[in-house]
Amino acid sequence: MARRACTSLPFHDGSVEEEKGPTFFKIIRPGFNTEHLRIPPAFRKHILHESIKRATLKLKNSSDTSWTVKVIITGRDIYLKDGWQEFLRDNSLGDSEFLVFRYDKNMHFIINIFDKNCVERVNITDLRTHKAPTFPDNPKGPLARPPTGDHRYDLAVEAAHVLKSKGEHLPSYAAAAAFKSKFPYFAKVLAGSKMVAIPTHFYREIFSSSKYDELFLVTAKGKFTVTLLPCTDTVMLSGGWSSFRNDNQLQEDDICIFELVKENTMVVHIFRN
């Protein structure tokens, strides 16, 4: 019988009971729990009496961001399947993070994410909105403009080409190639350079009118400021990049997808190799 939490979390068969509702935990290891997530069998008693065709996942302290995930029942096992991969991708999961799922009835789960350093993660998905990106006027001039017409598609095609040509042999290629977003993004397979060039096509479509000299890069580790160094037909991520790379423990051949979610802010999705 599950006990109620006091100063610590008493675990029982992969599940735990809190005063705010029953919970269970999962560790998202590289290569595991990526296609689907199995709900612990001991947790079935909390949900079997409800309609469980779909589940809604939401991060603790999140505003409006949520994910709808298809629920599959196989024998006595219950899985979160279609939509689970999108949740992992949007939250850059897959590096031994510890997730606590609190059940909020009607197949709604509130999720706390703890990174492998045992510290609870700062929520980054609220940077995204459900509207197409539009960037307000600024006295320095707009950093970026949203793609129109076929531009967003062209940028996605370019990102796919970069991944295929430079990263198809890498273990995380399939996961990175599955990335999609309504926001502009580009992909990089990391080399040993101390700077990273923004692809020329992306620069021309998004950054060419920019008068800013820095970008904010956001990951689970926090928000980093990186200066932009002008170069022929593009700009380089320069000052601050080495700190960003070190703090996020990036290695050569890791794949990074840079997603422009706000005027001068990019969420960086990391696919480790």
Tab-separated table of N, CA and C in Angstrom, residues 13 23-24 49 81 88 117-119 124 139 143 149 201 221-222:
chain	number	residue	atom	x	y	z
A	13	ASP	N	7.022	0.071	-5.768
A	13	ASP	CA	6.803	-0.532	-7.085
A	13	ASP	C	6.818	0.504	-8.198
A	23	THR	N	1.748	9.759	-7.594
A	23	THR	CA	2.846	10.043	-8.512
A	23	THR	C	3.635	8.773	-8.809
A	24	PHE	N	4.360	8.814	-9.928
A	24	PHE	CA	5.369	7.800	-10.211
A	24	PHE	C	6.550	8.491	-10.863
A	49	HIS	N	-10.220	3.220	-14.161
A	49	HIS	CA	-11.650	3.508	-14.157
A	49	HIS	C	-12.000	4.693	-15.052
A	81	LYS	N	2.365	6.746	-25.959
A	81	LYS	CA	3.048	6.465	-27.222
A	81	LYS	C	3.091	7.693	-28.136
A	88	LEU	N	9.513	14.579	-25.437
A	88	LEU	CA	10.946	14.429	-25.182
A	88	LEU	C	11.753	15.463	-25.956
A	117	ASN	N	22.163	16.205	-12.573
A	117	ASN	CA	22.874	16.828	-11.461
A	117	ASN	C	21.988	16.940	-10.223
A	118	CYS	N	20.760	16.340	-10.303
A	118	CYS	CA	19.800	16.268	-9.194
A	118	CYS	C	19.096	17.595	-8.917
A	119	VAL	N	19.252	18.574	-9.787
A	119	VAL	CA	18.611	19.878	-9.609
A	119	VAL	C	17.379	19.970	-10.506
A	124	ILE	N	11.760	25.692	-19.884
A	124	ILE	CA	12.127	26.467	-21.071
A	124	ILE	C	11.043	26.458	-22.123
A	139	PRO	N	14.035	49.888	-31.010
A	139	PRO	CA	14.839	51.032	-31.436
A	139	PRO	C	16.128	50.646	-32.136
A	143	LEU	N	15.752	42.191	-34.674
A	143	LEU	CA	16.821	41.202	-34.806
A	143	LEU	C	16.514	40.247	-35.933
A	149	GLY	N	5.729	32.861	-46.771
A	149	GLY	CA	5.677	32.037	-47.968
A	149	GLY	C	6.324	30.697	-47.731
A	201	HIS	N	21.944	30.742	-45.585
A	201	HIS	CA	20.546	30.893	-45.993
A	201	HIS	C	19.700	31.349	-44.806
A	221	LYS	N	20.096	23.858	-18.927
A	221	LYS	CA	21.077	24.392	-17.991
A	221	LYS	C	20.861	25.867	-17.693
A	222	GLY	N	20.025	26.533	-18.477
A	222	GLY	CA	19.766	27.945	-18.250
A	222	GLY	C	19.845	28.761	-19.522
